[in-house]
PDB file of C-alpha atoms and ligand atoms in Angstrom:
ATOM      1  CA  MET V   1     218.897 226.370  68.670  1.00 31.00           C
ATOM      2  CA  HIS V   2     216.529 223.502  68.006  1.00 37.00           C
ATOM      3  CA  ARG V   3     213.658 225.739  67.011  1.00 33.00           C
ATOM      4  CA  ARG V   4     214.023 227.587  63.773  1.00 33.00           C
ATOM      5  CA  LEU V   5     210.473 228.674  63.029  1.00 33.00           C
ATOM      6  CA  VAL V   6     209.630 232.316  62.419  1.00 34.00           C
ATOM      7  CA  ILE V   7     207.408 232.395  65.477  1.00 36.00           C
ATOM      8  CA  SER V   8     210.377 231.272  67.546  1.00 34.00           C
ATOM      9  CA  THR V   9     212.216 234.345  66.355  1.00 35.00           C
ATOM     10  CA  ILE V  10     209.365 236.472  67.593  1.00 36.00           C
ATOM     11  CA  ALA V  11     209.370 234.743  70.938  1.00 37.00           C
ATOM     12  CA  ALA V  12     213.133 235.057  71.224  1.00 37.00           C
ATOM     13  CA  THR V  13     212.852 238.757  70.443  1.00 36.00           C
ATOM     14  CA  ALA V  14     210.283 239.112  73.164  1.00 37.00           C
ATOM     15  CA  LEU V  15     212.530 237.321  75.626  1.00 36.00           C
ATOM     16  CA  CYS V  16     215.830 238.857  74.758  1.00 35.00           C
ATOM     17  CA  GLY V  17     214.591 242.315  73.924  1.00 33.00           C
ATOM     18  CA  THR V  18     217.442 244.553  72.961  1.00 35.00           C
ATOM     19  CA  ALA V  19     219.747 241.837  71.733  1.00 36.00           C
ATOM     20  CA  LEU V  20     217.447 240.585  69.020  1.00 37.00           C
ATOM     21  CA  ALA V  21     215.078 243.440  68.297  1.00 36.00           C
ATOM     22  CA  GLY V  22     217.082 244.535  65.276  1.00 35.00           C
ATOM     23  CA  ALA V  23     217.139 241.022  63.880  1.00 37.00           C
ATOM     24  CA  ALA V  24     213.396 240.882  63.266  1.00 37.00           C
ATOM     25  CA  THR V  25     212.809 241.510  59.588  1.00 39.00           C
ATOM     26  CA  SER V  26     209.790 239.903  57.983  1.00 40.00           C
ATOM     27  CA  ALA V  27     208.161 239.533  61.380  1.00 42.00           C
ATOM     28  CA  SER V  28     206.719 243.034  61.374  1.00 45.00           C
ATOM     29  CA  ALA V  29     204.604 242.166  64.395  1.00 45.00           C
ATOM     30  CA  ALA V  30     207.703 241.600  66.525  1.00 48.00           C
ATOM     31  CA  PRO V  31     207.544 243.876  69.534  1.00 49.00           C
ATOM     32  CA  LEU V  32     210.015 246.664  70.023  1.00 53.00           C
ATOM     33  CA  ALA V  33     212.387 246.094  72.889  1.00 79.00           C
ATOM     34  CA  VAL V  34     210.807 247.121  76.164  1.00 91.00           C
ATOM     35  CA  ASP V  35     212.820 246.987  79.366  1.00 94.00           C
ATOM     36  CA  CYS V  36     210.342 246.635  82.198  1.00 93.00           C
ATOM     37  CA  ARG V  37     213.079 247.470  84.694  1.00 91.00           C
ATOM     38  CA  LYS V  38     213.049 250.982  83.277  1.00 93.00           C
ATOM     39  CA  VAL V  39     209.556 251.683  81.968  1.00 95.00           C
ATOM     40  CA  LYS V  40     206.021 251.087  83.215  1.00 95.00           C
ATOM     41  CA  CYS V  41     204.817 247.674  82.021  1.00 96.00           C
ATOM     42  CA  VAL V  42     201.663 245.679  82.434  1.00 97.00           C
ATOM     43  CA  ALA V  43     200.939 242.131  81.268  1.00 97.00           C
ATOM     44  CA  LEU V  44     197.356 241.582  80.147  1.00 98.00           C
ATOM     45  CA  THR V  45     196.530 237.869  80.255  1.00 98.00           C
ATOM     46  CA  PHE V  46     193.520 236.246  78.613  1.00 98.00           C
ATOM     47  CA  ASP V  47     192.368 232.873  79.887  1.00 98.00           C
ATOM     48  CA  ASP V  48     190.195 229.922  78.907  1.00 98.00           C
ATOM     49  CA  GLY V  49     190.047 230.402  75.121  1.00 98.00           C
ATOM     50  CA  PRO V  50     190.496 230.347  72.318  1.00 98.00           C
ATOM     51  CA  ILE V  51     186.909 230.669  71.157  1.00 98.00           C
ATOM     52  CA  ALA V  52     185.560 232.262  67.970  1.00 97.00           C
ATOM     53  CA  ASP V  53     185.552 235.726  69.552  1.00 97.00           C
ATOM     54  CA  THR V  54     189.284 235.493  70.292  1.00 98.00           C
ATOM     55  CA  ARG V  55     189.834 236.547  66.677  1.00 98.00           C
ATOM     56  CA  ARG V  56     188.068 239.823  67.385  1.00 98.00           C
ATOM     57  CA  LEU V  57     190.338 240.342  70.386  1.00 98.00           C
ATOM     58  CA  LEU V  58     193.408 239.672  68.241  1.00 98.00           C
ATOM     59  CA  ARG V  59     192.292 242.386  65.828  1.00 98.00           C
ATOM     60  CA  VAL V  60     191.756 244.828  68.705  1.00 98.00           C
ATOM     61  CA  LEU V  61     195.255 244.099  70.026  1.00 98.00           C
ATOM     62  CA  LYS V  62     196.852 244.296  66.588  1.00 98.00           C
ATOM     63  CA  ASP V  63     195.231 247.645  65.804  1.00 98.00           C
ATOM     64  CA  ARG V  64     196.742 249.046  69.004  1.00 98.00           C
ATOM     65  CA  ASN V  65     200.084 247.225  68.783  1.00 97.00           C
ATOM     66  CA  VAL V  66     199.463 245.577  72.153  1.00 98.00           C
ATOM     67  CA  LYS V  67     201.145 242.299  73.149  1.00 98.00           C
ATOM     68  CA  ALA V  68     199.483 239.980  75.620  1.00 98.00           C
ATOM     69  CA  THR V  69     199.618 236.437  76.960  1.00 98.00           C
ATOM     70  CA  PHE V  70     196.965 233.806  76.335  1.00 98.00           C
ATOM     71  CA  TYR V  71     196.469 230.987  78.845  1.00 98.00           C
ATOM     72  CA  VAL V  72     194.748 228.509  76.582  1.00 98.00           C
ATOM     73  CA  VAL V  73     192.659 225.444  77.336  1.00 98.00           C
ATOM     74  CA  GLY V  74     193.915 222.492  75.311  1.00 98.00           C
ATOM     75  CA  LYS V  75     190.578 221.276  74.037  1.00 98.00           C
ATOM     76  CA  ASN V  76     189.822 224.789  72.761  1.00 98.00           C
ATOM     77  CA  VAL V  77     193.192 224.878  71.018  1.00 98.00           C
ATOM     78  CA  GLN V  78     192.264 221.619  69.334  1.00 98.00           C
ATOM     79  CA  LYS V  79     189.061 223.260  68.051  1.00 98.00           C
ATOM     80  CA  ASN V  80     190.665 226.579  67.039  1.00 98.00           C
ATOM     81  CA  PRO V  81     194.308 225.884  66.164  1.00 98.00           C
ATOM     82  CA  SER V  82     194.560 228.645  63.555  1.00 98.00           C
ATOM     83  CA  THR V  83     193.546 231.260  66.142  1.00 98.00           C
ATOM     84  CA  VAL V  84     196.383 230.195  68.423  1.00 98.00           C
ATOM     85  CA  ARG V  85     198.768 230.217  65.502  1.00 98.00           C
ATOM     86  CA  THR V  86     197.665 233.741  64.547  1.00 98.00           C
ATOM     87  CA  ALA V  87     198.179 234.862  68.145  1.00 98.00           C
ATOM     88  CA  ALA V  88     201.688 233.402  68.309  1.00 98.00           C
ATOM     89  CA  LEU V  89     202.652 234.894  64.955  1.00 98.00           C
ATOM     90  CA  ALA V  90     201.445 238.295  66.176  1.00 98.00           C
ATOM     91  CA  GLY V  91     203.954 238.133  69.037  1.00 97.00           C
ATOM     92  CA  HIS V  92     201.615 237.117  71.832  1.00 98.00           C
ATOM     93  CA  GLN V  93     202.771 234.530  74.341  1.00 98.00           C
ATOM     94  CA  ILE V  94     200.852 231.267  74.654  1.00 98.00           C
ATOM     95  CA  GLY V  95     200.684 229.552  78.037  1.00 98.00           C
ATOM     96  CA  ASN V  96     199.225 226.252  79.232  1.00 98.00           C
ATOM     97  CA  HIS V  97     195.914 226.360  81.149  1.00 98.00           C
ATOM     98  CA  GLY V  98     195.196 222.625  81.237  1.00 98.00           C
ATOM     99  CA  TRP V  99     193.253 220.430  78.846  1.00 98.00           C
ATOM    100  CA  ASP V 100     189.682 221.004  80.033  1.00 98.00           C
ATOM    101  CA  HIS V 101     190.050 223.460  82.897  1.00 97.00           C
ATOM    102  CA  ALA V 102     189.918 220.740  85.543  1.00 97.00           C
ATOM    103  CA  ASP V 103     191.034 221.621  89.067  1.00 96.00           C
ATOM    104  CA  LEU V 104     194.481 220.011  88.963  1.00 97.00           C
ATOM    105  CA  THR V 105     194.644 219.618  92.748  1.00 96.00           C
ATOM    106  CA  LYS V 106     191.882 217.001  92.501  1.00 97.00           C
ATOM    107  CA  LEU V 107     193.789 214.813  90.021  1.00 98.00           C
ATOM    108  CA  SER V 108     196.499 212.175  90.325  1.00 98.00           C
ATOM    109  CA  ALA V 109     200.003 213.047  89.178  1.00 98.00           C
ATOM    110  CA  ALA V 110     199.443 210.974  86.025  1.00 98.00           C
ATOM    111  CA  LYS V 111     196.270 212.880  85.212  1.00 98.00           C
ATOM    112  CA  VAL V 112     197.914 216.242  85.850  1.00 98.00           C
ATOM    113  CA  ARG V 113     200.701 215.177  83.507  1.00 98.00           C
ATOM    114  CA  SER V 114     198.113 214.258  80.880  1.00 98.00           C
ATOM    115  CA  GLN V 115     196.288 217.605  81.251  1.00 98.00           C
ATOM    116  CA  LEU V 116     199.521 219.476  80.641  1.00 98.00           C
ATOM    117  CA  SER V 117     201.089 217.287  77.971  1.00 98.00           C
ATOM    118  CA  ARG V 118     197.944 217.118  75.836  1.00 98.00           C
ATOM    119  CA  THR V 119     197.702 220.894  75.950  1.00 98.00           C
ATOM    120  CA  ASP V 120     201.414 221.270  75.186  1.00 98.00           C
ATOM    121  CA  ALA V 121     200.982 218.991  72.175  1.00 98.00           C
ATOM    122  CA  ALA V 122     197.974 220.918  70.864  1.00 98.00           C
ATOM    123  CA  VAL V 123     199.817 224.239  71.187  1.00 98.00           C
ATOM    124  CA  LYS V 124     202.951 222.783  69.614  1.00 98.00           C
ATOM    125  CA  GLN V 125     200.910 221.480  66.710  1.00 98.00           C
ATOM    126  CA  ALA V 126     199.270 224.883  66.234  1.00 98.00           C
ATOM    127  CA  THR V 127     202.286 227.126  66.736  1.00 98.00           C
ATOM    128  CA  GLY V 128     205.409 224.965  66.472  1.00 98.00           C
ATOM    129  CA  LYS V 129     206.338 225.781  70.036  1.00 97.00           C
ATOM    130  CA  ASN V 130     205.602 224.414  73.499  1.00 98.00           C
ATOM    131  CA  PRO V 131     204.131 226.714  76.145  1.00 98.00           C
ATOM    132  CA  THR V 132     206.797 227.548  78.721  1.00 97.00           C
ATOM    133  CA  THR V 133     204.548 228.653  81.565  1.00 97.00           C
ATOM    134  CA  LEU V 134     201.470 227.230  83.291  1.00 97.00           C
ATOM    135  CA  ARG V 135     198.511 228.965  84.835  1.00 97.00           C
ATOM    136  CA  ALA V 136     196.672 226.433  86.948  1.00 96.00           C
ATOM    137  CA  PRO V 137     192.881 226.574  86.448  1.00 96.00           C
ATOM    138  CA  TYR V 138     191.275 228.503  89.351  1.00 94.00           C
ATOM    139  CA  GLY V 139     194.814 229.270  90.503  1.00 93.00           C
ATOM    140  CA  ALA V 140     194.613 225.935  92.336  1.00 93.00           C
ATOM    141  CA  HIS V 141     197.908 224.140  92.873  1.00 94.00           C
ATOM    142  CA  ASN V 142     199.656 221.788  95.285  1.00 94.00           C
ATOM    143  CA  ALA V 143     203.049 220.100  95.506  1.00 95.00           C
ATOM    144  CA  THR V 144     202.095 217.522  92.867  1.00 97.00           C
ATOM    145  CA  VAL V 145     200.947 220.158  90.404  1.00 96.00           C
ATOM    146  CA  ARG V 146     204.049 222.281  90.931  1.00 95.00           C
ATOM    147  CA  SER V 147     206.328 219.300  90.534  1.00 96.00           C
ATOM    148  CA  VAL V 148     204.630 217.873  87.455  1.00 97.00           C
ATOM    149  CA  ALA V 149     204.444 221.335  85.869  1.00 97.00           C
ATOM    150  CA  GLY V 150     208.221 221.470  85.451  1.00 96.00           C
ATOM    151  CA  ARG V 151     207.877 225.135  84.535  1.00 96.00           C
ATOM    152  CA  PRO V 152     206.899 228.385  86.222  1.00 96.00           C
ATOM    153  CA  LEU V 153     203.295 228.803  87.317  1.00 96.00           C
ATOM    154  CA  VAL V 154     202.193 232.321  86.408  1.00 96.00           C
ATOM    155  CA  HIS V 155     199.095 233.496  88.171  1.00 95.00           C
ATOM    156  CA  TRP V 156     198.097 237.165  88.566  1.00 94.00           C
ATOM    157  CA  SER V 157     198.379 240.239  90.717  1.00 93.00           C
ATOM    158  CA  ILE V 158     195.049 241.774  89.655  1.00 95.00           C
ATOM    159  CA  ASP V 159     191.921 239.658  89.735  1.00 94.00           C
ATOM    160  CA  THR V 160     189.412 241.683  87.728  1.00 96.00           C
ATOM    161  CA  LEU V 161     186.452 239.327  88.369  1.00 95.00           C
ATOM    162  CA  ASP V 162     185.426 240.002  84.769  1.00 96.00           C
ATOM    163  CA  TRP V 163     183.790 236.558  84.594  1.00 95.00           C
ATOM    164  CA  LYS V 164     181.532 237.462  87.511  1.00 95.00           C
ATOM    165  CA  HIS V 165     180.438 241.001  86.664  1.00 96.00           C
ATOM    166  CA  ARG V 166     180.358 240.808  82.842  1.00 97.00           C
ATOM    167  CA  ASP V 167     180.277 244.606  82.818  1.00 98.00           C
ATOM    168  CA  THR V 168     182.478 246.388  80.288  1.00 98.00           C
ATOM    169  CA  ALA V 169     182.488 249.849  81.889  1.00 98.00           C
ATOM    170  CA  ARG V 170     183.120 248.417  85.333  1.00 98.00           C
ATOM    171  CA  LEU V 171     186.014 246.305  84.017  1.00 98.00           C
ATOM    172  CA  ILE V 172     187.694 249.324  82.417  1.00 98.00           C
ATOM    173  CA  ARG V 173     187.371 251.243  85.694  1.00 98.00           C
ATOM    174  CA  THR V 174     188.683 248.320  87.754  1.00 97.00           C
ATOM    175  CA  VAL V 175     191.786 247.746  85.642  1.00 98.00           C
ATOM    176  CA  ASN V 176     192.531 251.463  85.401  1.00 98.00           C
ATOM    177  CA  ALA V 177     192.119 251.952  89.140  1.00 97.00           C
ATOM    178  CA  GLN V 178     194.143 248.913  90.242  1.00 97.00           C
ATOM    179  CA  THR V 179     197.009 248.653  87.779  1.00 97.00           C
ATOM    180  CA  LYS V 180     200.481 249.428  89.058  1.00 95.00           C
ATOM    181  CA  PRO V 181     203.749 249.000  87.156  1.00 94.00           C
ATOM    182  CA  GLY V 182     204.613 245.312  86.732  1.00 93.00           C
ATOM    183  CA  ASP V 183     201.137 243.929  87.266  1.00 95.00           C
ATOM    184  CA  ILE V 184     199.737 240.760  85.724  1.00 96.00           C
ATOM    185  CA  VAL V 185     196.047 241.291  84.946  1.00 97.00           C
ATOM    186  CA  LEU V 186     193.660 238.323  84.850  1.00 97.00           C
ATOM    187  CA  LEU V 187     191.077 238.575  82.058  1.00 98.00           C
ATOM    188  CA  HIS V 188     188.970 236.069  80.090  1.00 98.00           C
ATOM    189  CA  ASP V 189     188.615 236.274  76.329  1.00 98.00           C
ATOM    190  CA  ILE V 190     185.641 233.901  76.501  1.00 97.00           C
ATOM    191  CA  HIS V 191     183.457 236.802  77.682  1.00 98.00           C
ATOM    192  CA  ARG V 192     182.290 239.315  75.083  1.00 98.00           C
ATOM    193  CA  THR V 193     182.074 242.028  77.741  1.00 98.00           C
ATOM    194  CA  THR V 194     185.797 241.563  78.409  1.00 98.00           C
ATOM    195  CA  VAL V 195     186.813 241.821  74.757  1.00 98.00           C
ATOM    196  CA  ASP V 196     184.601 244.927  74.512  1.00 98.00           C
ATOM    197  CA  ALA V 197     186.570 246.470  77.393  1.00 98.00           C
ATOM    198  CA  VAL V 198     190.027 246.013  75.893  1.00 98.00           C
ATOM    199  CA  PRO V 199     190.071 249.230  73.809  1.00 98.00           C
ATOM    200  CA  GLY V 200     189.088 251.239  76.897  1.00 98.00           C
ATOM    201  CA  ILE V 201     191.646 249.454  79.075  1.00 98.00           C
ATOM    202  CA  VAL V 202     194.390 250.054  76.532  1.00 98.00           C
ATOM    203  CA  ASN V 203     193.488 253.719  76.051  1.00 98.00           C
ATOM    204  CA  ALA V 204     193.392 254.364  79.788  1.00 98.00           C
ATOM    205  CA  LEU V 205     196.703 252.665  80.561  1.00 98.00           C
ATOM    206  CA  LYS V 206     198.505 253.974  77.478  1.00 98.00           C
ATOM    207  CA  SER V 207     197.599 257.512  78.479  1.00 98.00           C
ATOM    208  CA  ARG V 208     199.335 256.809  81.801  1.00 97.00           C
ATOM    209  CA  GLY V 209     202.486 255.651  80.035  1.00 97.00           C
ATOM    210  CA  TYR V 210     202.109 251.881  80.291  1.00 97.00           C
ATOM    211  CA  HIS V 211     203.726 249.437  77.881  1.00 97.00           C
ATOM    212  CA  PHE V 212     201.824 246.229  77.190  1.00 98.00           C
ATOM    213  CA  VAL V 213     204.098 243.203  77.351  1.00 97.00           C
ATOM    214  CA  THR V 214     203.970 239.432  77.497  1.00 97.00           C
ATOM    215  CA  VAL V 215     204.684 237.618  80.748  1.00 96.00           C
ATOM    216  CA  ASP V 216     208.186 236.692  79.563  1.00 94.00           C
ATOM    217  CA  GLN V 217     208.899 240.299  78.643  1.00 95.00           C
ATOM    218  CA  LEU V 218     207.620 241.469  82.019  1.00 94.00           C
ATOM    219  CA  PHE V 219     210.274 239.494  83.886  1.00 92.00           C
ATOM    220  CA  ALA V 220     213.091 239.718  81.327  1.00 91.00           C
ATOM    221  CA  PRO V 221     216.000 239.448  81.536  1.00 90.00           C
ATOM    222  CA  GLY V 222     215.175 237.328  84.577  1.00 89.00           C
ATOM    223  CA  LYS V 223     213.668 233.892  84.196  1.00 87.00           C
ATOM    224  CA  LEU V 224     210.980 232.554  86.466  1.00 90.00           C
ATOM    225  CA  PRO V 225     211.925 229.308  88.226  1.00 88.00           C
ATOM    226  CA  ALA V 226     210.175 226.038  87.368  1.00 91.00           C
ATOM    227  CA  GLY V 227     207.665 224.806  89.910  1.00 89.00           C
ATOM    228  CA  LYS V 228     207.319 228.176  91.657  1.00 88.00           C
ATOM    229  CA  VAL V 229     204.182 230.285  91.575  1.00 87.00           C
ATOM    230  CA  THR V 230     204.285 233.928  90.575  1.00 80.00           C
ATOM    231  CA  TYR V 231     201.321 235.803  91.965  1.00 71.00           C
ATOM    232  CA  HIS V 232     203.003 239.081  92.296  1.00 63.00           C
ATOM    233  CA  ASN V 233     203.890 241.844  90.011  1.00 58.00           C
ATOM    234  CA  ARG V 234     207.363 242.502  88.733  1.00 58.00           C
ATOM    235  CA  ALA V 235     208.199 244.853  91.558  1.00 55.00           C
ATOM    236  CA  ALA V 236     207.647 242.047  94.064  1.00 53.00           C
ATOM    237  CA  TYR V 237     209.658 239.512  92.101  1.00 52.00           C
ATOM    238  CA  ARG V 238     213.068 238.518  93.441  1.00 46.00           C
ATOM    239  CA  PRO V 239     215.061 236.335  91.057  1.00 42.00           C
TER     240      PRO V 239
HETATM  241 NI1   NI R   1     190.675 229.670  83.705  1.00 68.03          NI
END
């Protein structure tokens, strides 16, 4: 009610699915309603950007009508605000991944708060909207981090190790072999080999009937609780 931007309409459509899908008019990128309780869904998540190459990834996703979630690093948002704005306008979800990818468990509560609020502000400036979920860098969290977060922590159910192997063919095979309905796949758009793998990943999973959704869509109509960590796929989630 307090957010009236077009991108908010897209986000609301993603969240509320069937209720609002028909309301999207000019936002041609708004996703069709997908009910992940009924169809096979997977949430691709891209961490640590945006960098220049993120634009190439956005084109790959757009060409295939794939929605994803970006866990962005605040200082990279500050450098590439228009990329984050383009992503949000395309219907992708933007999540908070800290200001400079520091291990939050090594920081005071005040510094954790600063990591998150600076990133929130950069995303808000770029997109008009605050990120509603956090992915802690390295997946590292403790009671302070969870409390300061004040929002759900969304981690992953498939760790592709793309950052380690930097091997496009291997990454396609890994994701295709491991993905089950409801999975959250950890990927990094800062690696060219990962962006190169996305067409192959999408082709493989689409041929098996998967729908590509944002994290919010994956759990809709449920809402993840603040301060709790979601490692598991949708099937394991108990609201
Ligand atoms: Ni990261």
